CSV table of C-alpha atoms and ligand atoms in Angstrom, one decimal:
chain,number,residue,atom,x,y,z
A,172,MET,CA,1.6,2.5,12.4
A,173,THR,CA,4.4,1.7,15.1
A,174,VAL,CA,5.6,4.8,17.0
A,175,PRO,CA,9.3,3.9,17.3
A,176,ALA,CA,11.6,4.6,20.0
A,177,ARG,CA,14.3,5.7,17.5
A,178,LYS,CA,13.8,7.2,14.1
A,179,ARG,CA,13.8,4.4,11.3
A,180,ALA,CA,15.0,4.7,7.8
A,181,ALA,CA,15.0,1.9,5.2
A,182,VAL,CA,17.3,1.1,2.4
A,183,ILE,CA,15.4,-1.2,-0.1
A,184,LEU,CA,17.6,-3.2,-2.5
A,185,ALA,CA,16.5,-3.3,-6.0
A,186,ALA,CA,19.5,-3.2,-8.2
A,187,GLY,CA,19.6,-6.8,-9.1
A,188,GLN,CA,19.3,-7.8,-12.8
A,189,GLY,CA,16.5,-10.3,-12.3
A,190,THR,CA,17.7,-12.2,-15.4
A,191,ARG,CA,15.8,-15.5,-14.4
A,192,MET,CA,12.4,-13.8,-14.9
A,193,LYS,CA,13.1,-13.5,-18.6
A,194,SER,CA,11.0,-10.8,-18.8
A,195,PRO,CA,11.1,-7.2,-20.4
A,196,THR,CA,9.6,-6.0,-17.2
A,197,PRO,CA,12.1,-5.4,-14.5
A,198,LYS,CA,11.5,-8.0,-11.7
A,199,VAL,CA,10.7,-5.8,-8.9
A,200,LEU,CA,7.8,-4.1,-11.1
A,201,HIS,CA,6.0,-7.4,-11.4
A,202,ARG,CA,3.1,-7.6,-9.4
A,203,ILE,CA,1.6,-9.6,-6.4
A,204,GLY,CA,-2.1,-8.8,-5.7
A,205,GLY,CA,-1.8,-6.2,-8.6
A,206,ARG,CA,0.7,-4.2,-7.0
A,207,THR,CA,4.6,-4.2,-7.7
A,208,MET,CA,6.7,-6.0,-5.6
A,209,LEU,CA,8.7,-2.7,-5.1
A,210,ASP,CA,5.5,-1.1,-3.7
A,211,HIS,CA,5.0,-4.0,-1.5
A,212,ALA,CA,8.5,-3.4,0.0
A,213,ILE,CA,7.9,0.3,0.3
A,214,ASP,CA,4.6,-0.5,2.0
A,215,ALA,CA,6.5,-2.6,4.6
A,216,ALA,CA,9.1,0.2,5.3
A,217,GLN,CA,6.2,2.8,5.7
A,218,ALA,CA,4.3,0.5,7.9
A,219,LEU,CA,7.4,0.2,10.1
A,220,GLY,CA,7.3,3.9,10.5
A,221,CYS,CA,10.4,4.6,8.5
A,222,GLU,CA,10.4,8.3,7.8
A,223,ARG,CA,13.1,7.9,5.1
A,224,VAL,CA,13.1,5.3,2.3
A,225,VAL,CA,16.0,5.0,0.0
A,226,VAL,CA,15.7,2.6,-3.0
A,227,VAL,CA,18.9,1.4,-4.5
A,228,VAL,CA,18.3,0.9,-8.1
A,229,GLY,CA,20.6,-0.4,-11.0
A,230,ALA,CA,21.6,1.7,-14.0
A,231,HIS,CA,20.2,-1.1,-16.3
A,232,SER,CA,16.4,-0.4,-15.4
A,233,PRO,CA,15.5,3.2,-15.2
A,234,GLN,CA,11.7,2.3,-14.9
A,235,VAL,CA,12.4,1.0,-11.4
A,236,GLY,CA,13.9,4.4,-10.3
A,237,GLU,CA,11.0,6.3,-12.0
A,238,HIS,CA,8.5,4.0,-10.4
A,239,ALA,CA,10.2,4.7,-6.8
A,240,VAL,CA,10.5,8.5,-7.6
A,241,LYS,CA,6.7,8.7,-8.5
A,242,ARG,CA,5.8,7.0,-5.3
A,243,LEU,CA,8.4,8.6,-2.9
A,244,GLY,CA,9.5,11.8,-4.6
A,245,GLU,CA,12.6,13.1,-5.9
A,246,GLY,CA,15.8,11.9,-4.1
A,247,ALA,CA,14.2,8.7,-2.9
A,248,THR,CA,16.6,6.5,-5.2
A,249,VAL,CA,20.3,6.0,-5.4
A,250,ILE,CA,22.1,4.3,-8.3
A,251,GLN,CA,24.4,1.5,-7.8
A,252,ASP,CA,26.5,1.0,-10.9
A,253,PRO,CA,27.9,-1.4,-11.3
A,254,PRO,CA,26.4,-3.7,-8.9
A,255,LEU,CA,29.1,-5.2,-6.7
A,256,GLY,CA,27.2,-7.0,-4.1
A,257,THR,CA,24.6,-6.4,-1.4
A,258,GLY,CA,27.2,-4.6,0.8
A,259,HIS,CA,28.2,-2.4,-2.0
A,260,ALA,CA,24.4,-1.9,-2.8
A,261,VAL,CA,23.8,-0.7,0.8
A,262,LEU,CA,26.9,1.7,0.7
A,263,ALA,CA,25.4,3.4,-2.4
A,264,ALA,CA,22.7,4.9,0.2
A,265,ARG,CA,25.3,6.2,2.5
A,266,GLU,CA,25.2,9.9,1.2
A,267,ALA,CA,21.6,9.9,1.0
A,268,LEU,CA,21.1,9.0,4.6
A,269,ALA,CA,24.4,11.1,5.8
A,270,ASP,CA,22.3,13.5,8.0
A,271,PHE,CA,19.9,10.8,9.3
A,272,ASP,CA,20.3,10.0,13.0
A,273,GLY,CA,18.6,6.6,13.8
A,274,ASP,CA,18.2,2.9,12.8
A,275,VAL,CA,18.2,1.7,9.3
A,276,VAL,CA,16.6,-1.4,8.1
A,277,VAL,CA,17.8,-3.0,4.8
A,278,THR,CA,15.1,-5.0,2.9
A,279,TYR,CA,15.0,-6.6,-0.4
A,280,ALA,CA,12.5,-5.3,-3.2
A,281,ASP,CA,12.0,-8.8,-4.4
A,282,CYS,CA,10.6,-10.2,-1.2
A,283,PRO,CA,6.8,-9.3,-1.5
A,284,LEU,CA,5.5,-11.2,1.3
A,285,LEU,CA,7.6,-9.4,4.1
A,286,THR,CA,5.5,-7.3,6.1
A,287,ALA,CA,6.0,-4.8,8.9
A,288,PRO,CA,5.0,-7.4,11.6
A,289,THR,CA,7.7,-9.9,10.6
A,290,ILE,CA,10.3,-7.3,10.5
A,291,GLU,CA,9.4,-5.5,13.7
A,292,PRO,CA,11.1,-8.0,16.0
A,293,LEU,CA,14.5,-6.7,14.7
A,294,PHE,CA,13.7,-3.5,16.5
A,295,ALA,CA,12.7,-5.1,19.5
A,296,LEU,CA,16.2,-6.8,19.5
A,297,ARG,CA,17.7,-3.2,19.0
A,298,ASP,CA,15.7,-2.0,22.0
A,299,ALA,CA,17.0,-5.0,24.0
A,300,GLY,CA,20.5,-3.8,23.1
A,301,ALA,CA,21.5,-5.6,20.0
A,302,ASP,CA,23.8,-3.6,17.8
A,303,LEU,CA,22.9,-5.2,14.6
A,304,ALA,CA,19.7,-7.3,14.2
A,305,VAL,CA,19.3,-9.9,11.6
A,306,LEU,CA,16.2,-11.6,10.5
A,307,GLY,CA,16.8,-15.4,9.9
A,308,PHE,CA,14.5,-18.2,9.1
A,309,GLU,CA,14.8,-22.2,9.3
A,310,ALA,CA,15.1,-23.2,5.9
A,311,ALA,CA,13.5,-26.6,4.5
A,312,ASP,CA,16.3,-26.7,2.0
A,313,PRO,CA,19.1,-24.0,3.0
A,314,THR,CA,21.1,-24.5,-0.2
A,315,GLY,CA,22.0,-21.1,-1.7
A,316,TYR,CA,21.3,-19.1,1.4
A,317,GLY,CA,23.8,-17.5,3.7
A,318,ARG,CA,23.9,-19.5,7.1
A,319,LEU,CA,23.6,-17.8,10.5
A,320,ILE,CA,26.5,-19.1,12.7
A,321,LEU,CA,25.0,-18.7,16.1
A,322,ALA,CA,26.5,-18.8,19.5
A,323,SER,CA,23.1,-19.3,21.2
A,324,ASP,CA,19.5,-19.0,20.2
A,325,GLU,CA,19.8,-15.2,19.5
A,326,VAL,CA,23.4,-14.4,19.6
A,327,LEU,CA,25.0,-14.3,16.1
A,328,LEU,CA,28.8,-14.7,15.4
A,329,ARG,CA,28.7,-14.5,11.6
A,330,ILE,CA,27.0,-15.3,8.5
A,331,VAL,CA,28.7,-17.5,5.9
A,332,GLU,CA,27.4,-17.4,2.3
A,333,GLU,CA,26.8,-20.7,0.5
A,334,LYS,CA,29.9,-20.3,-1.8
A,335,GLU,CA,32.2,-19.8,1.2
A,336,ALA,CA,30.6,-22.6,3.4
A,337,ASP,CA,32.3,-25.9,4.1
A,338,ALA,CA,30.6,-29.1,4.4
A,339,GLU,CA,29.7,-28.7,8.1
A,340,THR,CA,28.4,-25.3,7.6
A,341,LYS,CA,26.2,-26.4,4.7
A,342,GLN,CA,24.4,-28.6,7.3
A,343,VAL,CA,23.1,-25.4,9.1
A,344,ARG,CA,19.5,-24.6,8.4
A,345,ALA,CA,19.3,-21.4,10.3
A,346,CYS,CA,19.5,-19.0,7.2
A,347,ASN,CA,19.7,-15.2,6.5
A,348,SER,CA,16.6,-13.6,4.9
A,349,GLY,CA,18.6,-10.6,4.1
A,350,VAL,CA,16.9,-8.2,6.3
A,351,LEU,CA,18.8,-6.5,8.9
A,352,ALA,CA,18.8,-3.3,11.2
A,353,ALA,CA,21.2,-1.4,12.9
A,354,ASP,CA,22.2,2.2,14.0
A,355,ARG,CA,22.9,4.2,10.7
A,356,ALA,CA,26.5,5.2,11.8
A,357,VAL,CA,27.4,1.7,13.1
A,358,LEU,CA,26.0,0.2,9.9
A,359,PHE,CA,28.0,2.4,7.3
A,360,ASP,CA,31.1,2.2,9.4
A,361,LEU,CA,31.0,-1.7,9.4
A,362,LEU,CA,30.2,-1.6,5.6
A,363,ALA,CA,33.3,0.7,4.9
A,364,LYS,CA,35.5,-2.3,6.1
A,365,VAL,CA,33.8,-4.9,4.0
A,366,ARG,CA,36.1,-6.4,1.4
A,367,ASN,CA,35.5,-8.5,-1.5
A,368,ASP,CA,38.1,-11.1,-1.3
A,369,ASN,CA,35.7,-14.0,-1.5
A,370,ALA,CA,34.5,-16.8,-4.0
A,371,LYS,CA,32.1,-14.2,-5.8
A,372,GLY,CA,34.4,-11.3,-5.5
A,373,GLU,CA,31.6,-9.2,-4.2
A,374,TYR,CA,31.0,-7.0,-1.2
A,375,TYR,CA,28.8,-9.2,1.0
A,376,LEU,CA,26.4,-7.1,3.3
A,377,THR,CA,26.5,-10.1,5.5
A,378,ASP,CA,30.1,-9.6,6.4
A,379,VAL,CA,29.0,-6.8,8.7
A,380,VAL,CA,28.0,-9.4,11.2
A,381,GLY,CA,31.3,-11.0,11.6
A,382,LEU,CA,33.0,-7.6,11.7
A,383,ALA,CA,30.6,-6.4,14.4
A,384,HIS,CA,31.3,-9.4,16.4
A,385,GLU,CA,35.0,-8.7,16.2
A,386,GLN,CA,34.6,-5.1,17.4
A,387,LYS,CA,32.7,-6.6,20.6
A,388,LEU,CA,29.4,-5.2,19.2
A,389,THR,CA,26.4,-7.6,19.6
A,390,PRO,CA,24.8,-8.9,16.5
A,391,ARG,CA,21.6,-10.9,17.2
A,392,ALA,CA,19.0,-12.7,15.2
A,393,ALA,CA,15.3,-13.1,15.1
A,394,PHE,CA,13.4,-15.6,13.4
A,395,ALA,CA,10.5,-15.6,10.9
A,396,PRO,CA,8.6,-18.2,9.0
A,397,GLU,CA,10.3,-19.1,6.0
A,398,ALA,CA,7.3,-18.5,3.6
A,399,ALA,CA,7.2,-14.8,5.0
A,400,THR,CA,10.9,-14.2,3.9
A,401,GLN,CA,10.7,-15.8,0.4
A,402,GLY,CA,12.3,-13.9,-2.4
A,403,VAL,CA,11.2,-14.1,-6.1
A,404,ASN,CA,13.5,-14.9,-8.8
A,405,SER,CA,11.6,-16.7,-11.4
A,406,GLN,CA,8.2,-16.5,-12.9
A,407,GLY,CA,7.3,-19.8,-11.0
A,408,GLU,CA,8.3,-18.1,-7.8
A,409,LEU,CA,6.1,-15.1,-8.7
A,410,ALA,CA,3.1,-17.3,-8.9
A,411,ALA,CA,4.1,-19.1,-5.8
A,412,ALA,CA,4.3,-15.9,-3.8
A,413,GLU,CA,1.0,-14.7,-5.4
A,414,ALA,CA,-0.7,-17.8,-4.1
A,415,VAL,CA,0.5,-17.2,-0.6
A,416,TRP,CA,-0.5,-13.6,-0.7
A,417,GLN,CA,-3.9,-14.3,-2.1
A,418,ALA,CA,-4.5,-17.1,0.5
A,419,ALA,CA,-3.7,-14.8,3.4
A,420,ARG,CA,-5.9,-11.9,2.0
A,421,ARG,CA,-8.8,-14.3,1.5
A,422,ALA,CA,-8.5,-15.7,4.9
A,423,ALA,CA,-8.3,-12.0,6.3
A,424,PHE,CA,-11.7,-11.1,4.6
A,425,MET,CA,-13.2,-14.4,5.9
A,426,VAL,CA,-12.4,-13.4,9.4
A,427,GLU,CA,-13.8,-9.9,8.8
A,428,GLY,CA,-17.1,-11.6,7.9
A,429,VAL,CA,-17.0,-12.1,4.0
A,430,THR,CA,-18.7,-15.3,2.8
A,431,MET,CA,-16.7,-17.2,0.2
A,432,PRO,CA,-17.7,-20.7,-0.4
A,433,ALA,CA,-14.6,-21.4,-2.6
A,434,PRO,CA,-12.0,-19.1,-1.5
A,435,ASP,CA,-9.2,-20.6,-3.5
A,436,THR,CA,-11.0,-19.6,-6.9
A,437,VAL,CA,-11.3,-16.0,-5.7
A,438,HIS,CA,-8.6,-13.6,-7.1
A,439,LEU,CA,-8.2,-10.3,-5.0
A,440,CYS,CA,-6.3,-7.1,-5.4
A,441,TRP,CA,-4.2,-5.3,-2.9
A,442,ASP,CA,-7.0,-2.6,-2.6
A,443,THR,CA,-10.1,-4.8,-2.7
A,444,ARG,CA,-12.6,-3.7,-0.2
A,445,LEU,CA,-15.2,-6.1,0.9
A,446,ALA,CA,-17.6,-5.3,3.9
A,447,ALA,CA,-18.7,-7.7,6.3
A,448,GLY,CA,-21.7,-9.6,5.0
A,449,VAL,CA,-20.6,-9.5,1.3
A,450,THR,CA,-20.8,-13.0,-0.6
A,451,VAL,CA,-18.3,-13.8,-3.1
A,452,GLU,CA,-19.0,-16.8,-5.0
A,453,PRO,CA,-16.5,-19.1,-7.0
A,454,PHE,CA,-14.4,-17.9,-9.6
A,455,VAL,CA,-14.5,-14.0,-9.2
A,456,VAL,CA,-11.8,-11.8,-10.2
A,457,PHE,CA,-11.1,-8.4,-8.4
A,458,GLY,CA,-8.9,-6.0,-10.4
A,459,PRO,CA,-7.8,-2.7,-9.0
A,460,GLY,CA,-9.9,-0.3,-7.1
A,461,VAL,CA,-13.1,-2.3,-6.2
A,462,SER,CA,-15.1,-1.8,-3.3
A,463,VAL,CA,-18.2,-3.8,-2.3
A,464,ALA,CA,-20.8,-2.8,0.4
A,465,ARG,CA,-22.5,-5.1,2.9
A,466,GLY,CA,-25.0,-7.6,1.8
A,467,ALA,CA,-23.8,-7.4,-1.8
A,468,VAL,CA,-23.5,-10.8,-3.6
A,469,ILE,CA,-20.9,-11.2,-6.4
A,470,ARG,CA,-22.1,-14.1,-8.1
A,471,ALA,CA,-19.7,-16.7,-9.9
A,472,PHE,CA,-17.5,-15.8,-12.9
A,473,SER,CA,-17.7,-12.2,-12.6
A,474,HIS,CA,-14.8,-9.8,-13.2
A,475,LEU,CA,-14.6,-6.4,-11.5
A,476,GLU,CA,-12.1,-3.6,-11.6
A,477,GLY,CA,-12.4,0.1,-10.6
A,478,ALA,CA,-16.1,-0.4,-9.6
A,479,ALA,CA,-18.1,0.4,-6.5
A,480,VAL,CA,-21.0,-2.0,-5.6
A,481,GLY,CA,-23.7,-0.7,-3.2
A,482,GLU,CA,-25.3,-2.5,-0.3
A,483,GLY,CA,-27.4,-5.5,-1.3
A,484,ALA,CA,-26.5,-5.4,-5.0
A,485,LEU,CA,-26.5,-8.5,-7.0
A,486,ILE,CA,-23.8,-8.9,-9.5
A,487,GLY,CA,-23.5,-11.8,-12.1
A,488,PRO,CA,-23.0,-14.5,-12.7
A,489,TYR,CA,-20.7,-13.7,-15.7
A,490,ALA,CA,-21.0,-9.8,-15.1
A,491,ARG,CA,-18.2,-7.4,-16.1
A,492,LEU,CA,-17.9,-4.3,-14.1
A,493,ARG,CA,-15.2,-1.9,-15.7
A,494,PRO,CA,-13.7,1.4,-14.1
A,495,GLY,CA,-16.4,3.8,-13.3
A,496,ALA,CA,-19.1,1.3,-12.7
A,497,ASP,CA,-21.0,2.7,-9.8
A,498,ILE,CA,-23.7,0.3,-8.8
A,499,GLY,CA,-26.4,1.6,-6.4
A,500,ALA,CA,-28.0,-0.3,-3.6
A,501,ASP,CA,-30.0,-3.5,-4.6
A,502,ALA,CA,-29.5,-2.9,-8.2
A,503,HIS,CA,-29.0,-6.2,-10.3
A,504,ILE,CA,-26.3,-6.6,-13.0
A,505,GLY,CA,-26.8,-10.0,-14.5
A,506,ASN,CA,-24.9,-12.4,-17.1
A,507,PHE,CA,-22.9,-10.9,-19.7
A,508,VAL,CA,-23.6,-7.3,-18.9
A,509,GLU,CA,-20.6,-5.1,-19.2
A,510,VAL,CA,-20.9,-1.7,-17.2
A,511,LYS,CA,-18.2,1.0,-17.8
A,512,LYS,CA,-18.3,4.5,-16.4
A,513,VAL,CA,-22.1,4.4,-15.5
A,514,LYS,CA,-23.9,5.2,-12.3
A,515,VAL,CA,-26.6,2.7,-12.0
A,516,GLY,CA,-29.4,3.9,-9.5
A,517,ALA,CA,-30.7,2.0,-6.5
A,518,GLY,CA,-32.8,-0.9,-7.6
A,519,ALA,CA,-32.2,-0.7,-11.2
A,520,LYS,CA,-31.9,-3.9,-13.2
A,521,ALA,CA,-29.9,-4.8,-16.2
A,522,ASN,CA,-30.1,-8.7,-16.1
A,523,HIS,CA,-29.1,-9.9,-19.4
A,524,LEU,CA,-26.5,-9.5,-22.3
A,525,SER,CA,-25.9,-5.6,-22.6
A,526,TYR,CA,-23.3,-3.0,-22.7
A,527,LEU,CA,-23.7,0.2,-20.5
A,528,GLY,CA,-20.9,2.5,-21.2
A,529,ASP,CA,-20.7,6.2,-20.3
A,530,GLY,CA,-23.7,7.6,-18.5
A,531,THR,CA,-26.4,7.1,-15.7
A,532,VAL,CA,-29.3,4.7,-15.2
A,533,GLY,CA,-31.9,6.1,-12.9
A,534,PRO,CA,-33.2,4.2,-9.7
A,535,LYS,CA,-35.6,1.4,-10.5
A,536,ALA,CA,-35.1,1.5,-14.3
A,537,ASN,CA,-35.1,-1.7,-16.1
A,538,ILE,CA,-32.6,-2.4,-19.0
A,539,GLY,CA,-33.8,-5.1,-21.2
A,540,ALA,CA,-31.7,-8.0,-22.7
A,541,GLY,CA,-29.6,-6.9,-25.4
A,542,THR,CA,-29.6,-3.1,-24.7
A,543,ILE,CA,-26.5,-1.3,-25.9
A,544,PHE,CA,-25.2,2.2,-25.1
A,545,CYS,CA,-23.8,3.3,-28.4
A,546,ASN,CA,-21.2,5.5,-26.8
A,547,TYR,CA,-18.5,5.6,-29.5
A,548,ASP,CA,-18.2,6.9,-32.9
A,549,GLY,CA,-14.7,5.8,-33.5
A,550,PHE,CA,-13.3,9.2,-32.2
A,551,ASP,CA,-15.2,10.4,-29.3
A,552,LYS,CA,-17.3,9.2,-26.3
A,553,PHE,CA,-20.8,10.4,-25.6
A,554,GLU,CA,-23.2,9.7,-22.8
A,555,THR,CA,-26.6,8.0,-22.4
A,556,HIS,CA,-28.9,8.9,-19.6
A,557,VAL,CA,-31.8,6.8,-18.6
A,558,GLY,CA,-34.3,8.4,-16.3
A,559,SER,CA,-35.6,6.7,-12.9
A,560,GLY,CA,-38.2,4.0,-13.5
A,561,ALA,CA,-37.7,4.1,-17.3
A,562,PHE,CA,-38.2,0.6,-19.3
A,563,ILE,CA,-35.7,0.0,-22.1
A,564,GLY,CA,-37.1,-2.7,-24.3
A,565,SER,CA,-34.9,-5.6,-25.2
A,566,ASN,CA,-32.4,-5.1,-28.0
A,567,THR,CA,-32.6,-1.4,-27.8
A,568,ALA,CA,-29.6,0.6,-29.2
A,569,LEU,CA,-29.4,4.0,-27.5
A,570,VAL,CA,-27.1,6.1,-29.8
A,571,ALA,CA,-25.4,8.6,-27.6
A,572,PRO,CA,-25.7,11.5,-26.7
A,573,VAL,CA,-29.2,10.6,-25.8
A,574,ARG,CA,-31.5,10.8,-22.9
A,575,VAL,CA,-34.4,8.8,-22.0
A,576,GLY,CA,-36.9,10.5,-19.6
A,577,ASP,CA,-38.1,9.3,-16.2
A,578,GLY,CA,-40.7,6.8,-16.6
A,579,ALA,CA,-40.4,6.5,-20.5
A,580,MET,CA,-40.4,3.4,-22.4
A,581,THR,CA,-38.6,2.2,-25.4
A,582,GLY,CA,-40.1,-0.7,-28.0
A,583,SER,CA,-37.8,-3.6,-28.2
A,584,GLY,CA,-35.5,-3.6,-31.2
A,585,SER,CA,-35.6,0.3,-31.3
A,586,VAL,CA,-32.6,2.4,-32.4
A,587,ILE,CA,-33.0,5.6,-30.4
A,588,THR,CA,-31.2,8.7,-31.7
A,589,LYS,CA,-33.3,11.4,-30.1
A,590,ASP,CA,-34.1,12.1,-26.7
A,591,VAL,CA,-37.4,10.6,-25.3
A,592,ALA,CA,-39.6,12.7,-23.0
A,593,GLU,CA,-40.6,11.4,-19.7
A,594,ASN,CA,-43.4,9.0,-19.5
A,595,THR,CA,-43.3,8.6,-23.4
A,596,LEU,CA,-43.1,5.4,-25.5
A,597,ALA,CA,-40.4,5.6,-28.3
A,598,ILE,CA,-40.6,3.2,-30.9
A,599,SER,CA,-38.1,3.2,-34.2
A,600,ARG,CA,-38.4,0.0,-36.3
A,601,ALA,CA,-40.4,-1.1,-39.2
A,602,GLY,CA,-44.0,-1.9,-38.6
A,603,GLN,CA,-44.9,-5.6,-38.7
A,604,VAL,CA,-46.6,-7.0,-41.8
A,605,ASP,CA,-48.6,-10.2,-41.8
A,606,LYS,CA,-48.9,-12.5,-44.8
A,607,PRO,CA,-51.5,-15.3,-43.9
A,608,GLY,CA,-50.6,-18.6,-45.5
A,609,TRP,CA,-47.4,-17.5,-46.9
A,610,ALA,CA,-45.1,-19.8,-44.7
A,611,GLU,CA,-47.3,-22.8,-45.9
A,612,ARG,CA,-47.1,-22.0,-49.6
A,613,PHE,CA,-43.3,-21.3,-49.4
A,614,ARG,CA,-42.8,-24.8,-47.8
A,615,ALA,CA,-44.8,-26.5,-50.6
A,616,MET,CA,-43.0,-24.7,-53.3
A,617,LYS,CA,-39.6,-25.8,-51.9
A,618,LEU,CA,-40.7,-29.5,-51.3
A,619,ALA,CA,-42.0,-29.6,-54.8
A,620,ARG,CA,-38.6,-28.4,-56.3
A,621,LYS,CA,-36.7,-30.9,-54.2
A,622,GLU,CA,-38.6,-33.8,-55.5
A,623,LYS,CA,-38.3,-32.7,-59.0
A,624,LYS,CA,-34.4,-33.1,-58.6
B,899,UD1,C1,21.5,-12.9,-0.2
B,899,UD1,C2,22.4,-12.8,1.0
B,899,UD1,C3,22.2,-14.3,1.7
B,899,UD1,C4,20.8,-14.4,2.0
B,899,UD1,C5,19.9,-14.3,0.6
B,899,UD1,C6,18.6,-14.5,1.0
B,899,UD1,C7,24.2,-11.6,0.8
B,899,UD1,C8,25.9,-11.6,0.4
B,899,UD1,N1,23.8,-12.7,0.7
B,899,UD1,O1,22.2,-13.7,-1.1
B,899,UD1,O2,22.9,-14.3,3.0
B,899,UD1,O3,20.5,-15.7,2.4
B,899,UD1,O4,20.3,-13.0,0.0
B,899,UD1,O5,17.7,-14.3,-0.3
B,899,UD1,O6,23.9,-10.5,1.1
B,899,UD1,N2,21.3,-6.6,-4.9
B,899,UD1,C9,21.8,-5.4,-5.3
B,899,UD1,N3,22.9,-5.1,-5.7
B,899,UD1,C10,23.9,-6.1,-5.9
B,899,UD1,C11,23.6,-7.3,-5.5
B,899,UD1,C12,22.2,-7.5,-5.0
B,899,UD1,O7,20.8,-4.3,-5.2
B,899,UD1,O8,25.0,-5.7,-6.1
B,899,UD1,C13,20.0,-6.9,-4.5
B,899,UD1,C14,19.2,-7.8,-5.5
B,899,UD1,O9,18.4,-7.0,-6.3
B,899,UD1,C15,18.3,-8.5,-4.4
B,899,UD1,C16,19.1,-8.5,-3.1
B,899,UD1,O10,20.1,-7.5,-3.2
B,899,UD1,O11,17.1,-7.8,-4.2
B,899,UD1,C17,19.8,-9.8,-2.9
B,899,UD1,O12,20.8,-10.2,-3.9
B,899,UD1,P1,21.0,-11.6,-4.4
B,899,UD1,O13,22.1,-11.6,-5.4
B,899,UD1,O14,19.8,-12.2,-4.6
B,899,UD1,O15,21.8,-12.4,-3.1
B,899,UD1,P2,21.8,-13.7,-2.7
B,899,UD1,O16,23.0,-14.4,-3.4
B,899,UD1,O17,20.6,-14.4,-3.0
B,900,MG,MG1,18.8,-14.1,-4.1
């Protein structure tokens, strides 16, 4: 985290309707890398060292406010009702920051790719004497954006919104990202002077730039890559931002020593932790809360969430690790094995077609193909504990609550309803009956009938 020269606060705008998302979920609660866009915006503000973060929310989506309060505490939100423009939105935070002495940075909650390093140059401009610092970008297609009217590379005169722009101004490709920083008192004094006599009848935050210039203050601009400032307005743009975010995260892991032969097919989460020396094969999905220790291999088509994978463990192909799966060092979890809330000991193996839910598997135990931990009776969950070095025969149903002792075995096809003592073999199935010649007689009888017809 940066240690700023002046104190910093953030105002995050999140009062827009987000109608183009066409979703019952408020726009800024849609997720990138498994984390809401609002949380990404708060992350950036906190990484900038903002000691106060105020989220401006609309009256139309109380969930946004609740989400912000859960993360930041009471008093972290202000309501803008009705929404009368971006300038009006920032003004809604005026009271909340009345006692704050320092710089305020304004960001949007729907720009999930904006990170602290991208915004930090605004504070460098402040340090260099700019009264107002605006983050701009060179747009491939500037249509729809506010245009930065610059006197020189950095010196800003004003911002002209698309709707107010004449033909010549529309040629300008230097655009406003929406992020700006200024001293708190200066910003709110300027905002108080903003009027809504424009094409949209809105209070434009961007008008503070022209006002500042008129007052002989110095507005300046810093530039970021267009991709870093992109907003999300539709499901398509959400997916596009996700793709950018995923690519960046995967690249970072590869720099740190994670092997990914087909990175484009790996889906990460914001809190995924992969140690150096981990291999992630193609088409692996990480949900929230996964950590993988060095040397582990996550084979193709596996799905992991809320799981810890120990050193050198081998997961998949086609494995499913659900929350509470805690896989020990060098353990193997193979194809079509689902593990939920089970601690699997070091070197244990469950290689094929099993459900292990609620319990423990001891070190070096072997879980045969088709083993089921029957953990649920329709009302409650119960635990299964398999001792170290135990051998569970194929197609064993372990009806929880049940314990299989260290070194014990179960015969394949058994339904185990009682605890098995250590080093004991438990079999529960009908004994085998052999009828010599029966099959031959059966076929002869069937053939004879068929010929008669
Ligand atoms: C804004 C900028 C424009 C810039 C563009 C970048 C203004 C006037 N224009 O335009 O210069 O190029 O963003 O994407 O600032 N919001 C509120 N309350 C409101 C209105 C908006 O909280 O009353 C929030 C929205 O939720 C959104 C952000 O402010 O997060 C921007 O609003 P939007 O309507 O998208 O502004 P643009 O017209 O795109
Ligand atoms: Mg917009």
